[in-house]
XYZ file of C-alpha atoms in Angstrom:
779
model
C 82.927 140.264 125.008
C 84.207 142.048 121.858
C 87.506 142.718 123.578
C 87.887 139.050 124.477
C 86.964 138.053 120.947
C 89.624 140.400 119.556
C 92.217 138.963 121.939
C 91.241 135.459 120.871
C 91.573 136.432 117.207
C 95.064 137.753 117.858
C 96.048 134.550 119.585
C 94.566 132.601 116.689
C 96.648 134.497 114.143
C 99.859 134.320 116.139
C 99.384 130.739 117.314
C 101.248 127.554 116.546
C 100.772 126.458 112.907
C 98.752 129.618 112.401
C 95.621 127.932 113.725
C 95.660 127.470 117.503
C 96.821 129.405 120.547
C 100.334 128.462 121.616
C 100.355 125.396 123.877
C 102.879 125.781 126.670
C 105.180 122.778 126.452
C 105.443 122.244 130.187
C 104.048 119.528 132.456
C 105.392 119.419 135.985
C 103.964 115.958 136.751
C 105.518 114.502 133.583
C 108.976 115.830 134.487
C 108.707 114.685 138.081
C 107.560 111.198 137.037
C 110.267 110.467 134.481
C 113.056 112.102 136.485
C 112.196 109.784 139.384
C 112.042 106.667 137.183
C 115.472 107.397 135.703
C 114.786 106.243 132.144
C 116.981 109.094 130.838
C 120.749 108.646 131.364
C 122.418 110.897 133.930
C 123.314 114.306 132.548
C 121.001 114.047 129.508
C 117.745 115.326 131.036
C 117.984 118.846 129.590
C 118.739 117.469 126.107
C 115.801 115.046 126.455
C 113.330 117.824 127.368
C 114.716 120.181 124.725
C 114.198 117.519 122.027
C 110.587 116.967 123.159
C 109.883 120.674 122.665
C 111.200 120.683 119.089
C 108.891 119.800 116.164
C 109.295 116.297 114.788
C 111.289 116.129 111.532
C 109.538 114.799 108.434
C 110.527 111.265 107.507
C 109.686 109.233 104.436
C 110.179 105.631 103.393
C 110.523 104.329 99.833
C 108.534 101.183 99.083
C 111.332 98.637 98.962
C 109.999 95.727 96.916
C 109.075 97.729 93.838
C 111.447 97.278 90.910
C 111.667 101.037 90.579
C 112.665 101.743 94.205
C 116.193 102.517 93.004
C 114.814 104.868 90.362
C 112.798 106.774 92.980
C 115.840 106.970 95.256
C 117.943 108.289 92.368
C 115.232 110.843 91.510
C 115.054 112.030 95.139
C 118.822 112.393 95.507
C 119.653 113.932 92.155
C 116.644 116.191 91.707
C 114.520 117.069 94.739
C 117.174 116.958 97.455
C 119.613 119.018 95.359
C 116.969 121.734 94.970
C 116.846 122.026 98.766
C 120.510 123.057 98.970
C 121.069 126.563 100.398
C 117.303 127.007 100.791
C 115.969 129.126 103.660
C 112.362 129.092 104.901
C 111.232 131.675 107.472
C 114.860 132.442 108.224
C 115.663 128.801 108.955
C 118.182 127.006 106.737
C 116.817 123.790 105.305
C 119.195 120.955 106.093
C 119.884 118.412 103.393
C 117.820 115.244 103.986
C 119.820 112.354 105.422
C 119.199 108.597 105.209
C 118.281 106.835 108.453
C 121.518 105.042 109.267
C 119.785 101.894 110.570
C 117.228 101.438 107.766
C 118.395 99.002 105.041
C 119.520 100.198 101.582
C 118.979 103.935 102.202
C 115.227 103.498 101.718
C 114.239 105.795 104.613
C 115.135 109.499 104.948
C 114.584 112.358 107.349
C 114.808 116.116 107.065
C 114.373 119.033 109.443
C 111.366 120.168 107.397
C 108.217 120.014 109.502
C 104.823 119.220 107.988
C 103.783 122.828 108.510
C 106.698 124.159 106.436
C 106.271 121.511 103.748
C 102.624 122.375 103.249
C 102.799 126.149 103.420
C 106.078 127.183 101.813
C 105.832 128.063 98.079
C 109.558 127.279 97.736
C 108.916 123.671 98.696
C 105.692 123.213 96.742
C 107.286 121.037 94.063
C 108.826 118.691 96.653
C 105.546 118.548 98.563
C 103.552 117.697 95.437
C 106.037 114.943 94.661
C 105.514 113.464 98.155
C 101.713 113.635 97.905
C 101.575 112.085 94.452
C 104.077 109.297 95.141
C 102.370 108.529 98.458
C 99.052 108.073 96.669
C 100.736 105.624 94.257
C 102.166 103.602 97.124
C 105.776 104.315 96.167
C 106.515 106.454 99.228
C 105.113 106.425 102.766
C 105.389 109.436 105.039
C 105.969 107.545 108.270
C 107.531 108.444 111.597
C 111.036 106.995 111.888
C 110.480 104.996 115.096
C 107.287 103.520 113.645
C 109.427 101.723 111.037
C 111.275 99.683 113.690
C 108.719 96.983 114.730
C 108.185 95.496 111.210
C 111.960 95.364 110.682
C 112.438 93.436 113.944
C 109.683 90.955 113.000
C 112.139 89.384 110.529
C 109.459 88.599 107.921
C 109.911 86.135 105.043
C 107.527 85.766 102.036
C 106.110 82.466 103.356
C 105.096 83.810 106.787
C 101.511 84.027 107.995
C 101.311 87.412 109.729
C 98.752 88.984 112.071
C 98.781 92.750 112.647
C 96.561 93.044 115.742
C 96.042 96.810 115.992
C 96.871 97.835 112.451
C 95.217 101.201 111.673
C 96.171 103.573 110.157
C 98.390 101.077 108.338
C 101.930 102.341 107.786
C 103.417 99.302 109.550
C 100.997 97.017 107.672
C 102.324 98.453 104.412
C 105.864 97.556 105.490
C 104.773 93.987 106.206
C 103.170 93.676 102.761
C 106.409 94.925 101.184
C 108.356 92.207 102.964
C 105.974 89.518 101.687
C 106.624 90.704 98.132
C 110.396 90.874 98.474
C 110.619 88.946 95.195
C 108.547 90.816 92.598
C 108.728 87.802 90.245
C 106.468 85.778 92.582
C 102.899 87.077 92.079
C 101.460 84.993 94.940
C 103.742 84.659 97.990
C 102.765 81.771 100.278
C 102.419 84.114 103.220
C 99.745 86.717 103.951
C 98.894 89.592 106.287
C 95.659 89.709 108.272
C 95.369 93.304 109.468
C 92.892 93.922 112.278
C 91.510 96.997 113.996
C 88.700 97.412 116.522
C 87.536 100.756 115.074
C 85.303 100.261 112.042
C 86.009 103.686 110.561
C 89.768 103.301 110.964
C 89.524 99.967 109.148
C 88.665 101.849 105.961
C 91.700 104.068 106.397
C 93.675 100.846 106.799
C 92.175 99.470 103.568
C 93.149 102.652 101.732
C 96.760 102.303 102.900
C 96.981 98.610 102.046
C 95.354 98.971 98.615
C 98.124 101.321 97.483
C 100.456 98.310 97.437
C 98.187 96.211 95.187
C 98.709 92.896 96.970
C 96.451 89.805 96.758
C 97.845 88.691 100.133
C 96.209 91.196 102.519
C 92.930 90.907 104.420
C 91.469 93.623 106.663
C 89.215 92.485 109.528
C 87.294 94.332 112.241
C 87.589 92.801 115.750
C 88.551 93.610 119.309
C 92.211 92.532 119.353
C 91.940 91.240 122.933
C 89.367 88.658 121.844
C 90.151 88.151 118.170
C 88.731 84.729 117.222
C 90.691 81.589 116.451
C 90.530 80.964 112.709
C 90.461 77.559 111.048
C 92.139 76.460 107.842
C 91.846 73.327 105.762
C 95.089 71.301 105.759
C 94.940 68.202 103.534
C 91.225 67.737 104.193
C 91.298 68.278 107.957
C 90.536 71.414 109.947
C 93.341 73.017 111.917
C 93.605 76.173 114.009
C 95.481 78.918 112.167
C 98.626 79.862 114.077
C 100.712 82.800 112.885
C 104.455 82.817 112.207
C 104.722 86.535 112.961
C 102.507 88.846 115.023
C 102.776 92.612 115.306
C 101.236 93.819 118.550
C 101.409 97.626 118.382
C 98.935 98.301 121.180
C 96.897 101.434 122.033
C 98.918 103.545 124.451
C 99.063 106.906 126.243
C 101.352 108.216 123.491
C 103.710 110.355 125.533
C 106.440 109.473 123.040
C 104.517 111.494 120.428
C 104.689 114.862 122.197
C 106.717 116.355 119.357
C 103.867 115.948 116.875
C 100.803 115.689 119.178
C 101.424 118.743 121.269
C 98.133 118.547 123.167
C 99.717 115.604 125.057
C 101.669 118.238 127.014
C 98.592 119.531 128.808
C 96.630 116.254 128.859
C 99.377 113.969 130.169
C 98.736 112.229 133.463
C 99.771 108.876 134.961
C 96.101 107.889 134.985
C 96.206 107.223 131.230
C 98.799 104.468 131.543
C 97.066 102.933 134.576
C 93.829 102.647 132.614
C 95.493 101.142 129.521
C 97.747 98.592 131.226
C 95.031 95.917 131.529
C 93.947 96.212 127.894
C 97.546 96.095 126.685
C 98.196 92.925 128.682
C 95.027 91.255 127.361
C 95.926 92.077 123.741
C 99.499 90.830 124.175
C 98.227 87.639 125.838
C 95.791 86.991 122.996
C 98.641 87.552 120.574
C 100.989 84.954 122.056
C 98.111 82.457 122.221
C 97.807 82.649 118.438
C 101.548 82.556 117.779
C 103.034 79.354 116.339
C 105.869 77.644 118.199
C 109.141 79.178 117.048
C 107.211 82.273 115.940
C 108.098 85.857 116.777
C 105.853 88.585 118.207
C 106.858 92.226 118.446
C 105.169 94.240 121.203
C 105.466 98.013 120.781
C 104.075 101.310 122.065
C 104.761 104.981 121.380
C 104.962 105.485 125.132
C 107.985 105.764 127.421
C 106.063 104.563 130.484
C 107.216 101.256 132.069
C 103.635 100.569 133.246
C 102.673 100.155 129.572
C 105.961 98.547 128.579
C 108.185 96.512 130.903
C 105.290 95.807 133.311
C 103.231 94.244 130.505
C 106.178 92.194 129.203
C 107.194 91.023 132.701
C 103.632 89.945 133.502
C 103.367 88.104 130.175
C 106.692 86.323 130.702
C 105.776 85.326 134.259
C 102.463 83.712 133.352
C 103.988 82.013 130.299
C 106.050 79.832 132.690
C 108.957 79.602 130.258
C 106.871 79.322 127.061
C 108.091 82.777 126.001
C 111.480 84.427 125.994
C 112.701 87.893 125.100
C 114.863 87.812 121.984
C 118.236 89.539 122.048
C 118.040 91.967 119.099
C 121.065 94.066 120.063
C 122.856 93.054 116.857
C 119.855 93.843 114.619
C 119.453 97.280 113.020
C 123.070 98.400 113.551
C 123.221 102.168 113.840
C 119.991 102.444 115.851
C 120.654 104.136 119.187
C 118.625 102.457 121.918
C 118.323 102.220 125.697
C 117.925 98.833 127.415
C 114.712 97.988 129.245
C 114.607 98.766 132.975
C 114.062 96.267 135.804
C 113.014 98.629 138.603
C 110.151 101.117 138.534
C 107.399 102.524 140.767
C 103.719 103.331 140.243
C 102.338 106.850 140.606
C 98.742 108.050 140.905
C 97.636 111.217 139.141
C 97.813 113.120 142.456
C 101.560 112.384 142.576
C 101.425 109.626 145.213
C 104.050 106.872 144.699
C 103.792 103.139 145.455
C 106.790 100.790 145.325
C 104.993 97.502 146.048
C 101.482 96.082 145.632
C 101.165 95.547 149.392
C 101.504 99.313 149.912
C 98.421 100.090 147.807
C 95.357 100.887 149.990
C 92.197 98.905 149.248
C 90.377 101.960 147.868
C 93.102 102.313 145.192
C 93.254 98.673 144.155
C 90.809 99.174 141.282
C 93.157 101.753 139.728
C 96.411 99.944 140.451
C 96.868 96.226 139.747
C 99.555 93.770 140.958
C 100.822 93.260 137.384
C 101.945 96.903 137.271
C 104.819 96.280 139.711
C 108.208 94.665 139.007
C 108.820 91.169 140.397
C 110.358 90.976 143.835
C 111.969 87.602 143.122
C 115.423 88.668 141.922
C 116.219 85.331 140.247
C 112.990 85.310 138.235
C 113.498 88.959 137.317
C 117.040 88.299 136.123
C 115.903 85.283 134.052
C 113.414 87.492 132.205
C 116.228 89.568 130.654
C 114.080 92.727 130.586
C 117.150 94.669 129.488
C 116.622 93.060 126.047
C 113.656 95.391 125.519
C 114.594 98.615 123.770
C 113.489 102.165 124.439
C 114.117 104.911 121.891
C 114.663 108.366 123.423
C 113.910 111.450 121.266
C 117.208 113.284 121.783
C 119.458 110.385 120.732
C 118.665 110.559 117.012
C 116.043 113.288 116.639
C 112.964 111.017 116.670
C 109.838 110.387 118.712
C 109.876 108.176 121.799
C 109.201 104.452 121.389
C 109.358 101.065 123.105
C 109.840 97.649 121.469
C 110.101 94.102 122.828
C 110.618 90.998 120.663
C 109.166 87.742 122.033
C 109.912 84.198 120.823
C 107.441 81.378 121.549
C 109.266 78.208 122.581
C 106.255 76.042 123.552
C 102.446 76.339 123.934
C 101.153 78.649 126.644
C 100.480 76.741 129.901
C 96.696 77.151 129.637
C 96.738 75.866 126.021
C 98.664 72.660 126.681
C 95.612 70.522 127.463
C 93.617 69.340 124.493
C 90.324 71.280 124.404
C 87.213 69.192 124.984
C 84.585 70.224 122.487
C 81.063 69.252 123.570
C 82.235 65.988 125.131
C 79.312 64.626 127.182
C 79.944 63.735 130.774
C 78.093 60.819 132.451
C 76.528 62.732 135.326
C 73.003 64.133 135.012
C 71.178 66.663 137.120
C 67.405 66.334 137.011
C 66.206 66.989 133.464
C 69.481 68.640 132.387
C 72.664 67.116 131.091
C 76.037 68.595 131.952
C 78.656 68.961 129.211
C 82.200 70.199 129.015
C 83.130 72.732 126.332
C 86.183 74.616 125.313
C 85.788 78.032 126.867
C 88.324 79.681 124.622
C 91.081 80.054 127.210
C 91.856 76.376 127.583
C 89.855 75.795 130.782
C 86.791 73.589 130.939
C 83.506 75.302 131.652
C 80.257 73.616 132.659
C 77.117 74.488 130.742
C 73.587 73.202 131.017
C 71.881 71.531 128.088
C 68.128 71.780 127.498
C 65.730 68.893 128.013
C 65.712 65.944 125.620
C 62.839 67.198 123.436
C 64.407 70.663 123.162
C 67.759 69.019 122.512
C 66.379 67.062 119.544
C 64.853 70.258 118.142
C 68.091 72.213 118.530
C 70.003 69.347 116.900
C 67.777 69.573 113.831
C 68.250 73.346 113.661
C 72.009 72.897 114.036
C 72.071 70.275 111.285
C 70.167 72.590 108.950
C 72.564 75.429 109.741
C 75.537 73.141 109.093
C 74.025 72.065 105.772
C 73.559 75.729 104.794
C 77.126 76.501 105.787
C 78.540 73.550 103.859
C 76.420 74.444 100.831
C 77.696 78.041 100.957
C 81.281 76.782 101.038
C 80.632 74.501 98.079
C 79.257 77.473 96.180
C 82.250 79.546 97.256
C 80.131 82.140 99.088
C 81.677 83.760 102.154
C 79.043 86.049 103.608
C 79.206 88.320 106.629
C 78.823 86.634 110.038
C 75.239 86.281 111.317
C 74.197 89.158 113.553
C 73.222 86.732 116.348
C 76.792 85.509 116.607
C 78.462 88.899 116.339
C 77.321 92.454 116.665
C 78.013 94.283 113.447
C 79.298 97.810 113.778
C 79.632 100.257 110.918
C 78.844 99.320 107.357
C 77.420 95.939 106.410
C 79.783 94.159 104.070
C 78.879 92.402 100.836
C 79.658 88.679 100.656
C 82.782 87.292 99.031
C 81.688 84.960 96.241
C 84.339 82.802 94.603
C 83.880 82.017 90.923
C 82.708 78.398 90.410
C 85.021 76.230 88.351
C 82.462 75.933 85.548
C 81.393 79.601 85.507
C 80.794 80.572 81.831
C 82.092 84.068 82.658
C 85.689 82.836 82.777
C 85.975 81.008 79.425
C 85.963 84.111 77.162
C 88.471 85.798 79.521
C 90.749 82.764 79.411
C 90.597 82.594 75.622
C 90.912 86.356 74.968
C 94.042 86.780 77.122
C 95.452 83.259 76.497
C 95.804 82.625 80.221
C 98.387 80.079 81.287
C 96.971 76.692 82.442
C 98.571 77.367 85.835
C 96.365 80.449 86.350
C 94.613 79.976 89.739
C 91.043 80.713 88.613
C 89.655 79.297 91.880
C 91.090 82.419 93.564
C 88.838 84.791 91.601
C 85.974 86.360 93.526
C 83.221 88.958 93.224
C 81.257 90.893 95.822
C 77.756 90.035 94.634
C 75.588 86.912 94.484
C 72.948 88.345 92.167
C 72.963 90.373 88.975
C 75.855 91.159 86.671
C 79.344 90.694 88.002
C 80.964 94.099 87.546
C 84.413 93.510 88.987
C 86.610 90.460 89.454
C 89.052 90.364 92.362
C 91.797 87.964 93.236
C 93.238 86.609 96.484
C 96.066 84.180 97.151
C 95.288 80.481 97.657
C 96.059 80.782 101.377
C 93.647 83.679 101.929
C 90.968 81.801 99.970
C 91.388 78.981 102.482
C 90.938 81.431 105.381
C 87.860 83.059 103.805
C 86.032 79.824 103.013
C 86.525 78.350 106.483
C 85.814 81.387 108.689
C 83.038 83.475 107.168
C 80.880 83.054 110.295
C 83.674 83.885 112.712
C 85.161 87.083 111.399
C 84.061 90.368 109.944
C 86.093 90.898 106.793
C 86.188 94.521 105.665
C 88.253 94.025 102.537
C 90.461 91.570 100.732
C 91.611 90.856 97.210
C 92.963 92.960 94.403
C 90.923 94.087 91.400
C 92.115 92.338 88.234
C 89.270 92.766 85.699
C 86.474 95.323 85.227
C 83.402 94.870 83.076
C 83.364 96.995 79.936
C 80.257 96.466 77.836
C 82.042 97.759 74.712
C 84.439 94.843 74.988
C 81.741 92.201 74.378
C 81.678 92.869 70.646
C 85.445 92.180 70.529
C 85.248 88.841 72.349
C 85.612 89.706 76.050
C 83.421 91.822 78.316
C 86.189 92.356 80.889
C 89.133 94.696 80.529
C 92.312 94.520 82.585
C 92.637 96.684 85.697
C 95.941 98.476 86.342
C 95.581 97.782 90.060
C 96.170 94.064 89.569
C 98.256 94.013 86.405
C 101.541 93.014 88.080
C 99.745 90.026 89.646
C 98.108 88.991 86.347
C 100.950 89.673 83.933
C 102.945 86.430 84.497
C 99.870 84.381 83.459
C 98.930 86.309 80.272
C 100.294 85.153 76.900
C 98.297 87.276 74.458
C 97.508 90.930 73.746
C 100.925 92.129 74.943
C 102.616 94.937 73.002
C 106.225 95.861 73.715
C 106.703 99.613 73.422
C 109.699 101.944 73.459
C 110.177 104.766 75.943
C 108.935 107.411 73.494
C 105.699 105.454 73.073
C 105.302 105.335 76.863
C 105.656 109.137 77.051
C 102.946 109.580 74.405
C 100.611 107.162 76.222
C 101.060 108.953 79.538
C 100.824 112.557 78.313
C 98.108 112.362 75.649
C 94.506 111.400 76.120
C 93.629 109.324 73.104
C 96.580 109.486 70.690
C 96.190 108.283 67.097
C 98.171 105.185 66.131
C 100.147 107.284 63.658
C 101.889 109.012 66.609
C 103.549 105.801 67.783
C 106.712 104.127 66.548
C 106.447 102.063 63.358
C 107.153 98.863 65.327
C 104.251 99.504 67.663
C 101.955 100.294 64.733
C 102.835 96.963 63.081
C 102.091 95.000 66.255
C 98.742 96.734 66.768
C 97.654 96.373 63.140
C 96.911 92.638 63.329
C 95.402 92.690 66.816
C 91.659 92.806 67.580
C 90.293 95.862 69.374
C 89.906 95.771 73.128
C 91.958 95.634 76.318
C 95.729 95.193 75.920
C 98.976 95.186 77.913
C 101.684 97.744 77.065
C 105.096 96.557 78.256
C 108.290 98.601 78.426
C 111.603 96.808 78.994
C 114.688 98.918 79.758
C 117.619 98.918 77.366
C 120.921 98.383 79.260
C 122.750 100.067 76.368
C 120.856 103.294 77.095
C 121.728 103.950 80.754
C 120.152 107.426 80.683
C 116.720 105.975 79.922
C 114.422 104.552 82.596
C 116.045 101.363 83.891
C 113.039 99.558 85.340
C 110.271 97.648 83.495
C 106.767 99.117 83.221
C 103.501 97.240 82.629
C 100.498 99.384 81.666
C 96.876 98.498 80.946
C 95.648 99.953 77.675
C 92.804 99.969 75.170
C 93.198 99.553 71.440
C 90.599 101.305 69.338
C 90.108 101.562 65.592
C 92.502 104.425 65.126
C 93.948 105.076 68.574
C 95.766 103.573 71.521
C 95.305 104.729 75.104
C 96.506 103.853 78.609
C 94.173 103.066 81.511
C 96.384 104.343 84.345
C 95.581 106.399 87.490
C 96.679 110.008 87.323
C 99.256 109.753 90.115
C 100.754 106.628 88.576
C 101.098 108.477 85.258
C 102.885 111.284 87.038
C 105.167 108.796 88.754
C 106.318 107.140 85.525
C 106.805 110.507 83.831
C 108.989 111.697 86.709
C 111.073 108.543 86.484
C 111.583 109.282 82.767
C 112.728 112.817 83.509
C 109.582 114.565 82.215
C 108.743 117.723 84.180
C 105.220 117.316 85.561
C 105.065 120.113 88.120
C 102.601 122.967 87.761
C 101.909 125.612 90.377
C 98.531 125.675 92.083
C 95.785 127.392 90.125
C 92.519 128.870 91.179
C 89.454 126.832 90.308
C 87.879 129.688 88.365
C 90.991 129.973 86.174
C 90.744 126.293 85.366
C 87.053 126.636 84.542
C 87.802 129.408 82.060
C 90.139 127.126 80.141
C 88.607 125.351 77.189
C 88.678 121.586 77.013
C 91.204 121.777 74.161
C 93.582 123.820 76.319
C 93.327 121.655 79.392
C 93.177 118.202 77.839
C 96.821 117.780 76.718
C 97.956 118.710 80.226
C 96.264 115.910 82.128
C 99.494 114.713 83.611
C 100.635 118.199 84.587
C 97.710 119.848 86.354
C 95.700 119.737 89.557
C 98.507 118.130 91.518
C 99.466 120.700 94.119
C 97.232 119.529 96.907
C 97.591 118.526 100.518
C 96.727 114.960 101.401
C 93.374 116.120 102.788
C 92.498 117.858 99.520
C 93.594 114.763 97.616
C 91.118 112.601 99.517
C 88.209 114.725 98.323
C 89.650 115.227 94.863
C 89.769 111.490 94.223
C 86.010 111.371 94.561
C 84.925 114.615 92.931
C 87.252 114.906 89.935
C 85.978 111.762 88.194
C 86.292 111.188 84.486
C 83.982 108.896 82.561
C 85.156 105.933 80.572
C 82.542 105.140 77.929
C 84.061 102.952 75.216
C 86.056 104.355 72.307
C 84.115 107.603 71.909
C 84.994 109.074 75.301
C 87.054 112.237 75.195
C 87.688 112.046 78.928
C 90.631 110.384 80.670
C 90.173 106.618 81.008
C 91.770 106.663 84.429
C 91.634 103.637 86.734
C 91.576 104.206 90.471
C 92.901 101.881 93.094
C 91.452 104.127 95.768
C 88.015 105.173 94.539
C 86.014 102.547 96.329
C 87.546 103.375 99.676
C 87.262 107.128 99.121
C 83.521 106.723 98.481
C 83.284 104.864 101.762
C 85.219 107.562 103.617
C 82.962 110.237 102.153
C 79.910 108.361 103.454
C 81.208 107.736 106.962
C 79.436 110.728 108.480
C 76.118 109.872 106.855
C 75.018 107.410 109.501
C 71.598 106.988 107.951
C 73.082 105.296 104.863
C 73.816 101.596 104.972
C 76.379 101.523 102.177
C 77.886 98.369 100.686
C 81.614 98.083 100.078
C 84.732 96.768 98.581
C 84.178 99.477 99.447
C 80.654 98.837 98.062
C 82.300 97.107 95.182
C 79.429 95.907 93.048
C 76.985 98.791 93.405
C 78.687 102.087 94.238
C 81.703 101.608 92.079
C 79.904 100.796 88.853
C 76.284 101.914 88.837
C 77.115 105.375 87.556
C 77.873 104.156 84.032
C 81.268 102.683 84.931
C 82.507 105.963 86.374
C 86.179 105.976 87.353
C 88.213 108.679 89.019
């Protein structure tokens, strides 16, 4: 036993990534299957297999809609990428990062650096810390190259209503939000993104990703995508079904296109995985096109190369649509992207290696594993009319990526089963004994027959229904959108707090309006809280369109999170005229509506605000001191506008939340956001990792001036925990700690609690209780 343990230890130390025994990258069934299907061009098989055995290169994407995207790109090119020149790690020369040729405006890059090298090499620590910090701010996303394709092919405009059906972990959702905010000068685009995932825990990961982008136009919901409910919206006083302009349908799949990063797929791969997933994928895609508006576009995608999960699903969908759907020709979109056309002929294989070319060949005992929809159509004319070659398959060896499949569908008319007008509880004349037969909309367009109770029971149920309707209407009038009743929907995971919109005459709003001189156009009806009782601690904001969705569907859907935090209660502010201070998370949404308490600062002032904890007014420029002198204490906005005559200074505007005290001026900005702005201004913020005991030995005086320069060399996993544990209190003017806002704290608290199944935590995550009970603690 000791000998075996020693051998295992040796394998552990010598293994891949220094943590696991080497996985042999061989799978005979995989090679036999894909060779036979012929998805790889003749003569390229060896290159295809060789690419699959290589680690996946790291790729990153710069958030495109931010005004400082160009500044980040300049910083990457001129500073971090230059430092990688002539660098060798473990005997391997680091190649200079290159932009993805098909991604617009050089906003996506790839390098031959693997995650393992990035995390472990001391030579690359500075670059790695930059990636971690900027990712946390939402300025950069570390996303696989092929994963960026589906949102680009959706062709999103800011007015589109978008559904992301299987959204977690959220990198594609983030891209969709960026596209909505293409014009930064429009705080509330008319469109929105509803991001759904069936896994409750993954929904919170999705929230964390989406919240980095600080958008009031995103809602995260928790449903089975194959049966996601129809939502209603109010259009000029009448109820209408919400149909989406764009739908992203990135379905669960076997993932054999991810072998380069998920190496356990090599030993686990079997054809059984795709056979089991085909039905679910078809149901999700079908539900998607049902909710698509006419003229709308749906992108179906998988990270699988298997035609059973790809062309078979699309062909089946097109066949039953009877001409309502067509495959879009996207060959001219994303020039520079190497792609293979979809295939029209394929076979089905069982996990024992047995092939079937037609459904009629499948024995009866195998017909539960293999379904007719898995086979290509035999009717050549119908098959040709489908244009399956318009699908695109990305092969790993063509441009050093993972494997991927994408199909773009256009809806030309309603689906055949949706063409009849649904009959909702229309009574039919026939009666059967003491029961009455009614027709009801069954959800798929067909009429189903249900029995009604006897007359006396019917009267009783009518009264109950009327009372329920009254309660519902009253809740809507009060602007309360609670969680759906447990009888109508099983609730998994954490129970959510209600969404309570601020009444028009709420006395809470008047001092806020006066203190910040809010514009008359400010949409105060879009303000909400997450509590019905007690003090309102935080105020959030959603767009008018999402407010419409929330108010009309609270009983149908389980909303995990929506809205962006715009104000936080600060009891010290009451004595100055307003109990709510501005939140950095929502400042770019609020700023266009605020006409008071704005101080324009120069770049030197910005550096002082971001590098010093609580600087005295005397440290700032004379102009800033004059502006502050006549202003009452409390929450303020600090605005920096670039000077075109000083091209070497930062050339993008900055809006910071601050607090003016008696003798000092401070910024309320998250640590990573501080680091971001300092980098953009050319201030060196890198410090090597330090041991915790060394930090503890430092006195507060030694550590305090270095807030923006320390504790930043962490992996993403460490960062998750650090956001919760390294919290600094904000207690009025006397606090000596960093008054740092966090856009992620609420969700990190939720993540930390996920394994404690005995706790029934509340969220935004747990907005009104967890976030604020501990004396307004912020991380």
